[in-house]
Amino acid sequence: MCQSGETRIALIGIIVEDGAAADRINALLHQCAAWIVGRMGVPYRQKGVSIISVVIDAPGDVISALAGRLGSLAGVSVKTIYAPSAN
């Protein structure tokens, strides 16, 4: 999934409603570890969810593929925000 090429900066926001998905989420993030700039996870116990923010600097197709695979997991919602492209 992870290849080289021109990169973009993006923030992938992940809401995890099913804690059983954690191992699969970590496995997918590990596949792109070389592209990940930083990651923060916040458990929101009162609401029964966890929120993960992932900052990634990778080719657009890598970002899209990662977000798509994460979003296909049961109990996981994903949104991606791209930084403006430099001219």
Coordinates of N, CA and C in Angstrom, one line a residue:
M1 N 0.8 -1.2 0.0 CA 0.0 0.0 0.0 C 0.9 1.2 0.0
C2 N 2.0 1.3 0.7 CA 2.8 2.5 0.8 C 3.9 2.5 -0.2
Q3 N 3.8 3.6 -1.0 CA 4.8 3.7 -2.1 C 5.4 5.1 -2.0
S4 N 6.4 5.4 -2.9 CA 7.0 6.7 -2.9 C 6.4 7.6 -4.0
G5 N 6.7 8.9 -3.9 CA 6.2 9.8 -4.9 C 6.0 11.2 -4.2
E6 N 5.4 12.1 -5.0 CA 5.1 13.4 -4.4 C 4.1 13.3 -3.2
T7 N 4.4 14.0 -2.2 CA 3.6 13.8 -1.0 C 2.7 15.0 -0.7
R8 N 1.7 14.8 0.1 CA 0.8 15.8 0.7 C 0.6 15.6 2.2
I9 N 0.3 16.6 2.9 CA 0.1 16.5 4.3 C -1.4 16.4 4.5
A10 N -1.8 15.5 5.4 CA -3.2 15.3 5.7 C -3.4 15.0 7.1
L11 N -4.6 15.2 7.6 CA -5.0 14.8 9.0 C -6.1 13.8 8.8
I12 N -5.9 12.6 9.3 CA -6.9 11.5 9.2 C -7.5 11.4 10.6
G13 N -8.8 11.8 10.7 CA -9.6 11.7 12.0 C -10.3 10.4 12.0
I14 N -10.1 9.6 13.1 CA -10.7 8.3 13.3 C -11.6 8.3 14.5
I15 N -12.8 7.9 14.4 CA -13.7 7.6 15.6 C -13.9 6.1 15.7
V16 N -13.5 5.6 16.9 CA -13.6 4.1 17.1 C -14.7 3.9 18.1
E17 N -15.8 3.2 17.6 CA -16.9 2.9 18.4 C -16.8 1.4 18.9
D18 N -16.1 0.6 18.2 CA -15.9 -0.8 18.6 C -14.4 -1.0 18.9
G19 N -14.1 -1.2 20.2 CA -12.7 -1.4 20.6 C -12.1 -2.6 20.1
A20 N -12.9 -3.5 19.6 CA -12.3 -4.8 19.0 C -11.6 -4.4 17.7
A21 N -11.8 -3.3 17.1 CA -11.1 -2.9 15.9 C -9.7 -2.4 16.1
A22 N -9.3 -2.2 17.3 CA -8.0 -1.6 17.6 C -6.9 -2.3 17.0
D23 N -6.8 -3.6 17.1 CA -5.7 -4.3 16.5 C -5.6 -4.1 15.0
R24 N -6.8 -4.1 14.3 CA -6.8 -3.9 12.8 C -6.4 -2.5 12.5
I25 N -6.8 -1.5 13.3 CA -6.4 -0.1 13.1 C -4.9 0.0 13.2
N26 N -4.4 -0.5 14.3 CA -2.9 -0.5 14.5 C -2.1 -1.2 13.4
A27 N -2.6 -2.3 12.9 CA -1.9 -3.0 11.8 C -1.9 -2.2 10.5
L28 N -3.0 -1.5 10.2 CA -3.0 -0.6 9.0 C -2.1 0.6 9.2
L29 N -2.1 1.2 10.4 CA -1.3 2.3 10.6 C 0.2 1.9 10.5
H30 N 0.5 0.7 11.0 CA 1.9 0.2 11.0 C 2.4 0.1 9.6
Q31 N 1.5 -0.3 8.7 CA 1.9 -0.5 7.3 C 2.4 0.8 6.7
C32 N 1.9 1.9 7.2 CA 2.3 3.3 6.7 C 3.1 4.1 7.7
A33 N 3.8 3.4 8.6 CA 4.5 4.1 9.7 C 5.6 5.0 9.1
A34 N 6.2 4.7 8.0 CA 7.2 5.6 7.4 C 6.6 7.0 7.0
W35 N 5.3 7.0 6.7 CA 4.7 8.3 6.3 C 4.1 9.0 7.4
I36 N 3.8 8.4 8.6 CA 3.1 9.0 9.7 C 4.0 10.0 10.4
V37 N 3.6 11.2 10.5 CA 4.4 12.3 11.2 C 4.1 12.2 12.7
G38 N 2.8 12.0 13.1 CA 2.4 11.9 14.5 C 1.0 11.4 14.6
R39 N 0.7 11.0 15.8 CA -0.5 10.3 16.1 C -0.9 10.6 17.6
M40 N -2.2 10.8 17.8 CA -2.7 11.0 19.1 C -4.0 10.3 19.3
G41 N -4.1 9.6 20.4 CA -5.4 8.9 20.7 C -6.0 9.4 22.0
V42 N -7.3 9.6 22.0 CA -8.0 10.1 23.2 C -9.2 9.1 23.4
P43 N -9.1 8.4 24.6 CA -10.3 7.6 24.9 C -11.4 8.5 25.6
Y44 N -12.6 8.5 25.1 CA -13.7 9.3 25.6 C -14.6 8.3 26.3
R45 N -14.3 7.9 27.5 CA -15.0 6.8 28.2 C -16.4 7.1 28.4
Q46 N -16.8 8.4 28.7 CA -18.1 8.7 29.0 C -19.1 8.4 27.8
K47 N -18.5 8.5 26.6 CA -19.3 8.3 25.4 C -19.0 6.9 24.8
G48 N -18.0 6.2 25.3 CA -17.7 4.9 24.8 C -17.1 4.8 23.5
V49 N -16.3 5.9 23.2 CA -15.6 5.9 21.9 C -14.1 6.3 22.1
S50 N -13.3 6.1 21.1 CA -11.9 6.6 21.1 C -11.8 7.4 19.9
I51 N -11.0 8.5 20.0 CA -10.7 9.4 18.9 C -9.2 9.4 18.6
I52 N -8.9 9.1 17.4 CA -7.5 9.0 17.0 C -7.2 10.1 15.8
S53 N -6.2 10.9 16.0 CA -5.8 11.8 15.0 C -4.5 11.4 14.5
V54 N -4.3 11.3 13.1 CA -3.1 10.8 12.5 C -2.7 11.9 11.5
V55 N -1.5 12.4 11.7 CA -0.9 13.4 10.7 C 0.0 12.6 9.8
I56 N -0.2 12.7 8.5 CA 0.5 11.9 7.5 C 1.0 12.8 6.4
D57 N 2.2 12.5 6.0 CA 2.8 13.2 4.8 C 3.2 12.1 3.8
A58 N 2.3 11.9 2.8 CA 2.4 10.7 1.9 C 1.8 11.1 0.6
P59 N 2.1 10.3 -0.4 CA 1.4 10.4 -1.7 C -0.1 10.3 -1.5
G60 N -0.9 11.1 -2.3 CA -2.3 11.1 -2.2 C -3.0 9.7 -2.3
D61 N -2.5 8.9 -3.1 CA -3.1 7.5 -3.3 C -2.8 6.7 -2.0
V62 N -1.7 6.9 -1.3 CA -1.5 6.2 -0.1 C -2.4 6.7 1.0
I63 N -2.6 8.0 1.1 CA -3.6 8.6 2.1 C -5.0 8.1 1.8
S64 N -5.4 8.1 0.6 CA -6.7 7.6 0.2 C -6.9 6.1 0.5
A65 N -5.9 5.4 0.2 CA -6.0 3.9 0.5 C -6.1 3.6 2.0
L66 N -5.2 4.3 2.7 CA -5.3 4.1 4.2 C -6.6 4.5 4.8
A67 N -7.1 5.7 4.4 CA -8.4 6.1 4.9 C -9.5 5.2 4.5
G68 N -9.5 4.7 3.3 CA -10.5 3.8 2.8 C -10.5 2.5 3.6
R69 N -9.3 2.0 3.8 CA -9.2 0.7 4.6 C -9.6 0.9 6.0
L70 N -9.3 2.0 6.6 CA -9.7 2.2 8.0 C -11.2 2.4 8.0
G71 N -11.8 3.1 7.1 CA -13.2 3.4 7.1 C -14.0 2.1 6.8
S72 N -13.4 1.1 6.2 CA -14.2 -0.1 5.9 C -14.3 -1.0 7.1
L73 N -13.6 -0.7 8.2 CA -13.6 -1.5 9.4 C -15.0 -1.3 10.1
A74 N -15.6 -2.3 10.6 CA -16.8 -2.2 11.4 C -16.6 -1.4 12.7
G75 N -17.5 -0.4 12.9 CA -17.3 0.4 14.2 C -16.3 1.5 14.1
V76 N -15.9 1.8 12.9 CA -14.8 2.8 12.7 C -15.3 3.9 11.7
S77 N -15.3 5.1 12.0 CA -15.6 6.2 11.1 C -14.4 7.1 10.8
V78 N -14.2 7.5 9.6 CA -12.9 8.2 9.2 C -13.3 9.4 8.3
K79 N -12.6 10.5 8.6 CA -12.6 11.7 7.7 C -11.2 12.1 7.5
T80 N -10.9 12.6 6.3 CA -9.6 13.1 5.9 C -9.6 14.6 5.5
I81 N -8.7 15.3 6.1 CA -8.5 16.8 5.7 C -7.1 17.0 5.1
Y82 N -7.1 17.5 3.9 CA -5.8 17.8 3.3 C -5.3 19.2 3.5
A83 N -4.0 19.4 3.8 CA -3.5 20.7 3.8 C -3.5 21.3 2.4
P84 N -3.6 22.6 2.2 CA -3.5 23.2 0.9 C -2.2 22.8 0.2
S85 N -2.2 22.6 -1.0 CA -1.0 22.2 -1.8 C -0.1 23.5 -1.9
A86 N 1.2 23.3 -1.8 CA 2.1 24.4 -2.0 C 2.2 24.6 -3.5
N87 N 2.3 25.9 -3.9 CA 2.4 26.2 -5.3 C 3.9 26.3 -5.7

